XYZ file of C-alpha atoms in Angstrom:
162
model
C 20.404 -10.389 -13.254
C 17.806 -10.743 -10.955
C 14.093 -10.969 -11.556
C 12.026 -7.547 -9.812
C 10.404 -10.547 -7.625
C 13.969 -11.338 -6.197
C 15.202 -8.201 -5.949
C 12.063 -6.963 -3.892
C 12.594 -10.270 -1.951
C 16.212 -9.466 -0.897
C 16.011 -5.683 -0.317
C 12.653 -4.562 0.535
C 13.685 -4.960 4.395
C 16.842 -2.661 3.755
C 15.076 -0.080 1.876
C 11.799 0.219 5.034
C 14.436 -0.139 7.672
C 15.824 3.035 5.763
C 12.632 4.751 4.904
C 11.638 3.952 8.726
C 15.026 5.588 9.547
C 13.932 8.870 8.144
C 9.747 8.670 8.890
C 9.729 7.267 12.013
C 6.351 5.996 10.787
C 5.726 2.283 10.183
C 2.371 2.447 8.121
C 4.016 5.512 5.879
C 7.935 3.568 5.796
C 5.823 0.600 4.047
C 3.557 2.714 1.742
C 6.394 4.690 0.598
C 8.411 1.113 0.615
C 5.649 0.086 -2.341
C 6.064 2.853 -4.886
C 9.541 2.966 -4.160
C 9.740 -0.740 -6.037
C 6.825 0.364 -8.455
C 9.341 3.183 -9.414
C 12.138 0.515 -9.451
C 9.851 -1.274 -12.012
C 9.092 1.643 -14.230
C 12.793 2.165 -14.116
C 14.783 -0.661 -14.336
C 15.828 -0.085 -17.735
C 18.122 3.102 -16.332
C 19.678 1.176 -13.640
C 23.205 0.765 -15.265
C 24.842 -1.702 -12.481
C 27.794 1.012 -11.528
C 26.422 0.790 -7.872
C 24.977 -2.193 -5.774
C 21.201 -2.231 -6.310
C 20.413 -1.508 -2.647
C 22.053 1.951 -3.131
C 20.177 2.141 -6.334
C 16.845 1.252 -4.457
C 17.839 3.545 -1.638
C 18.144 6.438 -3.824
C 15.190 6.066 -5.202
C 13.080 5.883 -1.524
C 14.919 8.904 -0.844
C 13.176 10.629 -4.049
C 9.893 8.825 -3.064
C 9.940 10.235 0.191
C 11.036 13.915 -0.551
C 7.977 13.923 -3.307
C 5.951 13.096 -0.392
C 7.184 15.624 1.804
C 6.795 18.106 -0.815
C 3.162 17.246 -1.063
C 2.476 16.386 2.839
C 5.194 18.642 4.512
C 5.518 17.025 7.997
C 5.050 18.847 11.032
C 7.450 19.656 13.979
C 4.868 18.636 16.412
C 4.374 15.236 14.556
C 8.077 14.635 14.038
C 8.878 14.906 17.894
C 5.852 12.936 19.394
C 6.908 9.896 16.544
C 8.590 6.399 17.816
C 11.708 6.157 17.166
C 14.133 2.591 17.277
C 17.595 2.895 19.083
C 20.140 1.887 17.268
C 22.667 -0.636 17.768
C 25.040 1.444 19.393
C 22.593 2.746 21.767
C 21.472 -0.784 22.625
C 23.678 -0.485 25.871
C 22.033 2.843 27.345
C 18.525 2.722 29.406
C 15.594 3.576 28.030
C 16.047 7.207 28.820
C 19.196 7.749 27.476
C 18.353 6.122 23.681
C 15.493 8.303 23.817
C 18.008 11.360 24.870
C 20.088 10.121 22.185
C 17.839 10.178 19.287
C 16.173 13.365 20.454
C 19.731 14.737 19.829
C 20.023 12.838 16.438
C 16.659 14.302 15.719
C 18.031 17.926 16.137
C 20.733 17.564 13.959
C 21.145 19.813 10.821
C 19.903 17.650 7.574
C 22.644 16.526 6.048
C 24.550 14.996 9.279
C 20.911 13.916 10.772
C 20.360 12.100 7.211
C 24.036 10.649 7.197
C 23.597 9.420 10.732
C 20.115 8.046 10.385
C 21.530 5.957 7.047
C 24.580 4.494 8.994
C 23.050 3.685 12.751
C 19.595 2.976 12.034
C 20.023 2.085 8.398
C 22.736 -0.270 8.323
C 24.484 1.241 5.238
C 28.060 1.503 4.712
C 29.741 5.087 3.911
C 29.654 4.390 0.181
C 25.966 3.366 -0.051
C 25.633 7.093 2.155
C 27.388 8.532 0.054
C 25.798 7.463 -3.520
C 22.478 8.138 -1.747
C 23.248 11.244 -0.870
C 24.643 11.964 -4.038
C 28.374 12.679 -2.843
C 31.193 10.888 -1.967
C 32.143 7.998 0.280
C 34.923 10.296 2.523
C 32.218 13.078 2.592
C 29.883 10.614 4.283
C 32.605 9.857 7.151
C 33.713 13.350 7.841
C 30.339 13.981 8.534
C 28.953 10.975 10.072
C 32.342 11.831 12.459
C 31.127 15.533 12.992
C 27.945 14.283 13.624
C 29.203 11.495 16.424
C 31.403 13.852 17.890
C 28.814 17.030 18.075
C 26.323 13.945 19.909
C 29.041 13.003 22.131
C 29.925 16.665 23.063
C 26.484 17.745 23.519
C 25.085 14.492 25.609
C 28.563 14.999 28.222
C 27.716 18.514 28.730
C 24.436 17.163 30.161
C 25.632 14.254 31.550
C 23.575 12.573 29.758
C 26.013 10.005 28.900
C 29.544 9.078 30.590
């Protein structure tokens, strides 16, 4: 097993790029990226090894980061007006149409916006999604599908996007 030292080492990246997924706030994606390895400390003893440690650490930002939104509920106002990176997939599109794109993304009901958010800007595969999320690996591509195909539908109706 690895030592806490080596394990923040290796995933600490993976779990701000998926904090900064959800916030869309640097400074707060790297506070919240500190307790979530405190917790990880405090906690190690329950981590059982049934699922890869990065889901494990994701799981816990997640719980991080709804305690925080429970005690600092974020505002629409603030959410809209936040930076936001394109993902991968969006690398090809101008500057207007990521933006376009991730306004969309951004509108999306909460469990598709999360699902999306974890795969494009998070990296993660469906099964990391879906122990995150606390369901299952096909739930996580029916609606990461829904969620590609409602974006795709929505940004040709506007010609957004070809």
């Amino acid at each position: 097993m690895l030592s806490m030292e080596e394990v923040c080492r290796t995933h600490s990246r993976t779990v701000y790029r998926y904090l900064l997924s959800l916030t869309r706030d640097a400074s707060l994606s790297e506070e919240l990226t500190q307790e979530t390895f405190y917790q990880a400390v405090r906690s190690i003893d329950r981590f059982d090894g049934s699922c890869k440690i990065s889901t494990w650490l994701c799981a816990i930002a997640r719980n991080v980061l709804l305690r925080e939104q429970r005690r600092h509920p974020p505002t629409a106002e603030l959410e809209e007006a936040a930076a936001v990176t394109a993902s991968p997939e969006d690398a090809a599109l101008s500057k207007a149409g990521q933006v376009e794109v991730l306004r969309r993304l951004h509108l999306l009901d909460g469990d598709m916006r999360e699902v999306m958010y974890l795969r494009l800007l998070g990296d993660l595969s469906f099964r990391e999604i879906g122990d995150i999320l606390g369901r299952t690996e096909n739930w996580a591509r029916v609606i990461y599908y829904r969620g590609k195909e409602k974006l795709k539908k929505e940004l040709n109706a506007d010609g957004t996007r070809a």
